[in-house]
Every structure is written in structure tokens, then in C-alpha cells.
Amino acid sequence: MIMMKKVHQISLRVRQFCKQNLKIWFLILGVLLVVGLGASLFQNFNAKNHENIQYLAVIPHFMIKSQRVSDFYAFLQKKYFSNFMPDQIVLISPNHFFPNMQNPVSICTPRSVKFNATRIFAQGRKESHIICDQNVFYQKGNQRYTRDHGLGVHFPFINRYFPSVSKVFILVVPSYRLYHSEWIANQLAQFHGNTLVIGSVDFSHYKSEDIADQNDQISFGLLSQTGDIERLRNLDVDCPACLGVLDTLSQRQGQRIHQRLRDSSSTILGKDMKEENTSRQFLWRE
């Protein structure tokens, strides 16, 4: 009889223990569900908060000390896209080889495009203002190539820092025909999702370092102001029209320009390269 009572008491304690611990487990499960729901809502809010935004950067194509270009890509990836990737990337370059062409040039059907040893899968975009495939691009065997380094030198960095972005648009523009800039900006504003827009632009060319530095200060000062993009026409840069695209988008989004770095052939090599000098500015906007 005594044994039966002890068994009964032990059984009651076990049930009470299980009941108490079951409450604890339900409490823990409830907390986990609340935390998970909160994280999901935060991610959804974060994604919605970044919809249809153009993230803008000016990155040089002059590849002296290319590690600085790589470092700037790393900075942009961390600054803009630490929690998500852009839905598409748009790379805009001056037309170095055919500067007298009247229209922007791109590819109009999606395909692999190669420069030196690096390929990128580029999206096509047919528009009445855009010339398809001519001159800037050429065929060799089954592979399409670009001869313009303003595009091609960026391929390795895009592949490295944005490997999951499947939509990459490449475009060369006539450097001083700024009337294309607003049209291009209007096209980009219609893209759904988040767009990283890269203006592949070098700054002062063929000037001594003192003059180049002064001209770069003037360029940055004008880019820091708002107003008609025609103010950019006389800047000492190789593509005012490229800057005009970013400037138009920036003004619409109320963004300010920031300079990450300014350098040149002369500052890197430690002597004034005079007529062989080229300067660079690494710029971003938010």
C-alpha cells in the first residue's frame, strides 16, 4: 500500500514536471515564432523600402592601380547592397572608338559579351534611340566581343562583386550629346526593382597635375550643384553625357554626391606626368 502511494506521488510529480516544462517549451516556441515573424516583416519592409531605386556611382576605366577600382566596388557592394543584391546593373561608357556616332550603341538581344579574357552575359534592349551591335561590338567565331575598354574593364569587377545579378545592361554613348542623357535616365527610371547605374568615366586628360587637380575640383563642384545638365558639357572629363544620366537620376531622387577618392597618373607614380597625365574620381550618391 505504501509502495502504491509512493508510485502515485512520483507519477504526480512527473506529470507536474512535464506540464510545467511543456509550458516553458510552448513559451520558447512562441518567442521564436514572434522573433521569426519580426525578422520576416523587417526583411519585407527593407525590400519594399529599396524598391525602384537607382544606386549611382562614377567609376573610372583608366586601370592604373586597378586595386583601387576593386576596393571601390567592394565599398559600393557593402554600402548599398549588404542585405540584398541589385535587380540589374547598367554600365554606361563613352564611345572611345567611334566618337562621331550620333546615337547610343548597345546589344539588342541577350548574349555573352567578351573583353580580353572575361565574359559577361549582357541583356539586350531594343529602343528606337539605340543602335544595335555596330562597331563597338564584333563577332569572332561564336563569341561576341566588345572593343571598348570603357565597358570591358568593368566585367571582372561586376562578376566578382555582383555574381548573382543576372541582368546586366551595357551601353556606350556619344560623349558630348547630352540630349541623350535625359532619355536614357527616363528609360532607367522605368526599370522595376533596384538598379546599380555605373558611369564609366575618367576625368582630366593630358594636363599637368596642378591643372588636372584644379579642373577636378571644378568638376566635383559642378556635380555637387543642381541644375540643367548642360552645365556639365565643358567639364574636363571624357563623358559629360554619362555624368548627365547619373546627374538627372540623382536630382530626381534628391541625392547628394560624395567623393571616395581622387587620384591620377602623377599622384600614383609620384611625379608630374604632364601631357601623359590622367586623373580619376571615385564618386557615389545617396
Short mmCIF file of C-alpha atoms in Angstrom, two decimals:
data_model
loop_
_atom_site.label_atom_id
_atom_site.label_comp_id
_atom_site.label_asym_id
_atom_site.label_seq_id
_atom_site.Cartn_x
_atom_site.Cartn_y
_atom_site.Cartn_z
CA MET A 1 0.00 0.00 0.00
CA ILE A 2 2.83 2.33 0.96
CA MET A 3 4.59 1.41 -2.26
CA MET A 4 1.48 2.27 -4.29
CA LYS A 5 1.27 5.70 -2.65
CA LYS A 6 4.92 6.39 -3.45
CA VAL A 7 4.40 5.35 -7.06
CA HIS A 8 1.33 7.59 -7.26
CA GLN A 9 3.25 10.53 -5.75
CA ILE A 10 6.12 10.03 -8.18
CA SER A 11 3.67 9.83 -11.05
CA LEU A 12 2.03 13.10 -9.97
CA ARG A 13 5.42 14.81 -9.76
CA VAL A 14 6.39 13.57 -13.19
CA ARG A 15 3.12 14.86 -14.67
CA GLN A 16 3.55 18.22 -12.92
CA PHE A 17 7.15 18.44 -14.14
CA CYS A 18 6.12 17.64 -17.72
CA LYS A 19 3.24 20.08 -17.56
CA GLN A 20 5.49 22.87 -16.27
CA ASN A 21 8.18 22.14 -18.86
CA LEU A 22 5.57 21.90 -21.59
CA LYS A 23 4.53 25.44 -20.73
CA ILE A 24 8.16 26.53 -20.93
CA TRP A 25 8.58 24.85 -24.32
CA PHE A 26 5.40 26.50 -25.61
CA LEU A 27 6.71 29.83 -24.30
CA ILE A 28 10.06 29.33 -26.05
CA LEU A 29 8.30 28.29 -29.25
CA GLY A 30 6.09 31.37 -29.07
CA VAL A 31 9.10 33.65 -28.62
CA LEU A 32 10.85 32.03 -31.58
CA LEU A 33 7.76 32.48 -33.74
CA VAL A 34 7.48 36.15 -32.78
CA VAL A 35 11.18 36.73 -33.49
CA GLY A 36 10.93 34.92 -36.82
CA LEU A 37 7.83 36.87 -37.82
CA GLY A 38 9.53 40.12 -36.82
CA ALA A 39 12.60 39.31 -38.90
CA SER A 40 10.42 38.41 -41.87
CA LEU A 41 8.46 41.65 -41.56
CA PHE A 42 11.70 43.62 -41.27
CA GLN A 43 13.10 41.95 -44.39
CA ASN A 44 9.89 42.66 -46.28
CA PHE A 45 9.94 46.27 -45.11
CA ASN A 46 13.60 46.56 -46.02
CA ALA A 47 12.95 45.16 -49.50
CA LYS A 48 9.95 47.45 -50.03
CA ASN A 49 11.98 50.39 -48.77
CA HIS A 50 14.52 49.74 -51.52
CA GLU A 51 12.19 49.19 -54.46
CA ASN A 52 12.73 51.07 -57.72
CA ILE A 53 15.77 53.00 -56.56
CA GLN A 54 18.73 53.85 -58.77
CA TYR A 55 22.02 53.49 -56.92
CA LEU A 56 24.58 55.68 -58.68
CA ALA A 57 28.37 55.55 -58.94
CA VAL A 58 31.11 57.00 -61.13
CA ILE A 59 33.96 54.51 -61.55
CA PRO A 60 37.00 55.10 -63.79
CA HIS A 61 38.05 52.84 -66.65
CA PHE A 62 41.67 54.00 -66.50
CA MET A 63 43.16 50.97 -64.78
CA ILE A 64 46.37 52.32 -63.32
CA LYS A 65 46.47 50.83 -59.80
CA SER A 66 43.38 48.74 -60.50
CA GLN A 67 43.22 47.58 -56.88
CA ARG A 68 41.68 50.95 -56.05
CA VAL A 69 38.90 50.23 -58.53
CA SER A 70 38.38 46.84 -56.90
CA ASP A 71 38.32 48.45 -53.45
CA PHE A 72 35.69 50.92 -54.61
CA TYR A 73 33.50 48.12 -55.93
CA ALA A 74 33.84 46.42 -52.54
CA PHE A 75 32.86 49.68 -50.83
CA LEU A 76 29.77 50.07 -53.03
CA GLN A 77 28.73 46.46 -52.51
CA LYS A 78 28.93 46.91 -48.74
CA LYS A 79 27.43 50.42 -48.72
CA TYR A 80 24.46 49.79 -50.98
CA PHE A 81 23.92 46.05 -51.06
CA SER A 82 24.96 44.44 -47.77
CA ASN A 83 21.46 42.95 -47.31
CA PHE A 84 20.31 42.44 -50.90
CA MET A 85 21.62 42.47 -54.45
CA PRO A 86 20.55 44.89 -57.20
CA ASP A 87 17.96 43.55 -59.60
CA GLN A 88 20.01 44.85 -62.50
CA ILE A 89 23.23 46.70 -63.29
CA VAL A 90 23.57 49.31 -66.03
CA LEU A 91 27.08 50.12 -67.26
CA ILE A 92 27.43 53.31 -69.31
CA SER A 93 30.65 54.25 -71.11
CA PRO A 94 31.82 56.83 -73.63
CA ASN A 95 32.21 55.55 -77.18
CA HIS A 96 36.00 55.69 -77.41
CA PHE A 97 36.42 54.23 -80.89
CA PHE A 98 33.54 55.89 -82.73
CA PRO A 99 33.05 59.27 -81.02
CA ASN A 100 31.23 60.75 -84.01
CA MET A 101 28.32 58.32 -83.85
CA GLN A 102 25.07 60.14 -83.18
CA ASN A 103 23.30 57.50 -81.08
CA PRO A 104 23.99 55.25 -78.11
CA VAL A 105 25.10 51.72 -79.03
CA SER A 106 24.26 48.51 -77.24
CA ILE A 107 23.38 44.91 -77.98
CA CYS A 108 19.74 44.23 -78.71
CA THR A 109 19.49 40.51 -77.95
CA PRO A 110 20.74 38.87 -74.74
CA ARG A 111 24.12 37.27 -75.25
CA SER A 112 27.56 36.64 -73.82
CA VAL A 113 29.95 39.53 -74.49
CA LYS A 114 33.69 39.13 -74.00
CA PHE A 115 36.53 41.59 -73.41
CA ASN A 116 40.02 40.15 -73.22
CA ALA A 117 39.62 37.02 -71.07
CA THR A 118 36.40 37.99 -69.27
CA ARG A 119 32.82 37.34 -70.32
CA ILE A 120 29.63 38.86 -69.08
CA PHE A 121 26.10 37.91 -70.02
CA ALA A 122 24.52 41.15 -71.20
CA GLN A 123 20.84 41.85 -71.60
CA GLY A 124 19.53 43.19 -74.88
CA ARG A 125 17.29 46.21 -75.12
CA LYS A 126 15.70 47.33 -78.36
CA GLU A 127 14.82 51.01 -78.45
CA SER A 128 14.43 53.46 -81.31
CA HIS A 129 17.29 55.63 -80.00
CA ILE A 130 19.75 52.74 -79.66
CA ILE A 131 21.86 51.33 -82.47
CA CYS A 132 22.31 47.57 -82.23
CA ASP A 133 25.69 45.88 -82.19
CA GLN A 134 27.51 48.16 -84.63
CA ASN A 135 31.25 48.90 -84.45
CA VAL A 136 31.58 48.74 -80.69
CA PHE A 137 30.81 45.02 -80.84
CA TYR A 138 32.19 42.40 -83.21
CA GLN A 139 31.85 38.68 -83.81
CA LYS A 140 34.70 36.17 -83.66
CA GLY A 141 33.57 32.61 -84.18
CA ASN A 142 30.56 32.05 -81.94
CA GLN A 143 31.63 34.70 -79.45
CA ARG A 144 30.56 38.35 -79.39
CA TYR A 145 33.23 40.82 -78.24
CA THR A 146 33.36 44.48 -77.29
CA ARG A 147 36.38 46.51 -78.30
CA ASP A 148 35.58 49.35 -75.91
CA HIS A 149 37.59 49.20 -72.69
CA GLY A 150 35.16 51.65 -71.08
CA LEU A 151 32.81 48.68 -70.86
CA GLY A 152 35.11 45.70 -70.77
CA VAL A 153 37.45 46.60 -67.93
CA HIS A 154 34.45 46.56 -65.56
CA PHE A 155 33.39 43.00 -66.41
CA PRO A 156 35.74 41.28 -63.90
CA PHE A 157 34.62 43.53 -61.05
CA ILE A 158 30.91 43.08 -61.79
CA ASN A 159 31.41 39.31 -61.92
CA ARG A 160 33.36 39.36 -58.66
CA TYR A 161 31.23 41.64 -56.53
CA PHE A 162 27.78 41.00 -58.01
CA PRO A 163 27.93 37.37 -59.17
CA SER A 164 24.23 36.69 -58.59
CA VAL A 165 22.97 39.62 -60.69
CA SER A 166 21.68 38.12 -63.94
CA LYS A 167 20.59 41.34 -65.63
CA VAL A 168 23.47 43.49 -66.85
CA PHE A 169 22.89 46.18 -69.48
CA ILE A 170 25.85 47.72 -71.34
CA LEU A 171 25.69 50.95 -73.29
CA VAL A 172 28.15 53.35 -74.95
CA VAL A 173 27.06 56.92 -75.58
CA PRO A 174 28.35 59.85 -77.66
CA SER A 175 30.29 61.75 -75.04
CA TYR A 176 29.07 65.28 -75.75
CA ARG A 177 25.50 64.70 -76.93
CA LEU A 178 23.81 65.45 -73.65
CA TYR A 179 20.35 65.33 -75.17
CA HIS A 180 20.61 61.54 -74.88
CA SER A 181 21.18 61.72 -71.13
CA GLU A 182 17.64 62.56 -70.08
CA TRP A 183 16.18 59.97 -72.46
CA ILE A 184 18.47 57.27 -71.01
CA ALA A 185 17.59 58.37 -67.47
CA ASN A 186 13.89 58.10 -68.31
CA GLN A 187 14.42 54.55 -69.60
CA LEU A 188 16.30 53.52 -66.46
CA ALA A 189 13.64 55.04 -64.22
CA GLN A 190 11.16 52.56 -65.72
CA PHE A 191 13.20 49.53 -64.63
CA HIS A 192 11.48 47.51 -61.93
CA GLY A 193 13.42 46.94 -58.74
CA ASN A 194 16.81 48.23 -57.65
CA THR A 195 19.30 49.34 -60.27
CA LEU A 196 23.01 49.98 -59.87
CA VAL A 197 23.98 52.54 -62.51
CA ILE A 198 27.71 52.81 -63.19
CA GLY A 199 29.09 55.73 -65.15
CA SER A 200 32.45 54.58 -66.53
CA VAL A 201 34.18 57.96 -66.64
CA ASP A 202 37.75 59.25 -66.43
CA PHE A 203 38.42 62.86 -65.56
CA SER A 204 41.20 65.23 -66.63
CA HIS A 205 43.29 64.15 -69.62
CA TYR A 206 46.66 65.37 -70.92
CA LYS A 207 47.12 68.13 -68.33
CA SER A 208 49.86 68.72 -65.79
CA GLU A 209 48.92 67.63 -62.27
CA ASP A 210 48.30 71.16 -60.97
CA ILE A 211 45.84 71.92 -63.78
CA ALA A 212 44.25 68.47 -63.56
CA ASP A 213 43.67 68.88 -59.81
CA GLN A 214 42.11 72.32 -60.31
CA ASN A 215 39.87 71.01 -63.10
CA ASP A 216 38.80 68.06 -60.97
CA GLN A 217 37.80 70.41 -58.17
CA ILE A 218 35.71 72.40 -60.66
CA SER A 219 34.12 69.18 -61.94
CA PHE A 220 33.24 67.96 -58.46
CA GLY A 221 31.88 71.38 -57.54
CA LEU A 222 29.54 71.46 -60.55
CA LEU A 223 28.45 67.87 -59.96
CA SER A 224 27.60 68.87 -56.37
CA GLN A 225 25.20 71.52 -57.65
CA THR A 226 21.78 71.01 -59.16
CA GLY A 227 20.60 72.44 -62.44
CA ASP A 228 20.43 71.75 -66.13
CA ILE A 229 22.80 69.02 -67.28
CA GLU A 230 24.19 71.38 -69.94
CA ARG A 231 26.37 72.78 -67.15
CA LEU A 232 28.39 69.55 -67.44
CA ARG A 233 29.32 69.98 -71.09
CA ASN A 234 32.63 71.77 -70.56
CA LEU A 235 33.91 69.64 -67.71
CA ASP A 236 37.38 68.16 -68.16
CA VAL A 237 36.03 64.58 -68.39
CA ASP A 238 35.78 62.05 -71.18
CA CYS A 239 31.99 61.61 -70.99
CA PRO A 240 29.79 64.52 -69.88
CA ALA A 241 26.77 62.65 -71.28
CA CYS A 242 27.48 59.69 -68.97
CA LEU A 243 27.59 62.04 -66.00
CA GLY A 244 24.39 63.65 -67.30
CA VAL A 245 22.49 60.37 -66.92
CA LEU A 246 23.56 59.96 -63.29
CA ASP A 247 23.04 63.66 -62.58
CA THR A 248 19.45 63.52 -63.87
CA LEU A 249 18.61 60.45 -61.80
CA SER A 250 20.32 61.91 -58.74
CA GLN A 251 18.40 65.16 -58.88
CA ARG A 252 15.11 63.29 -59.19
CA GLN A 253 15.91 61.22 -56.11
CA GLY A 254 17.24 64.17 -54.12
CA GLN A 255 20.66 62.59 -53.67
CA ARG A 256 23.97 64.25 -52.85
CA ILE A 257 27.30 63.39 -54.43
CA HIS A 258 30.21 62.08 -52.37
CA GLN A 259 33.85 61.60 -53.31
CA ARG A 260 35.52 58.42 -52.10
CA LEU A 261 38.88 59.13 -53.72
CA ARG A 262 40.65 61.31 -56.26
CA ASP A 263 43.95 60.26 -57.84
CA SER A 264 45.90 60.49 -61.09
CA SER A 265 48.81 59.01 -63.01
CA SER A 266 51.01 61.69 -61.44
CA THR A 267 49.96 61.11 -57.82
CA ILE A 268 50.27 57.33 -58.20
CA LEU A 269 53.67 57.40 -59.91
CA GLY A 270 55.00 60.20 -57.73
CA LYS A 271 55.92 62.63 -60.50
CA ASP A 272 54.11 65.05 -62.80
CA MET A 273 53.28 63.12 -65.97
CA LYS A 274 52.23 66.36 -67.71
CA GLU A 275 50.61 65.55 -71.09
CA GLU A 276 50.52 61.86 -70.17
CA ASN A 277 48.55 62.54 -67.01
CA THR A 278 45.02 61.18 -66.50
CA SER A 279 43.00 61.76 -63.34
CA ARG A 280 40.24 59.76 -61.71
CA GLN A 281 37.42 60.45 -59.28
CA PHE A 282 35.56 57.70 -57.43
CA LEU A 283 32.09 59.10 -56.78
CA TRP A 284 28.83 57.83 -55.29
CA ARG A 285 25.50 59.36 -54.45
CA GLU A 286 22.90 58.93 -51.73
#
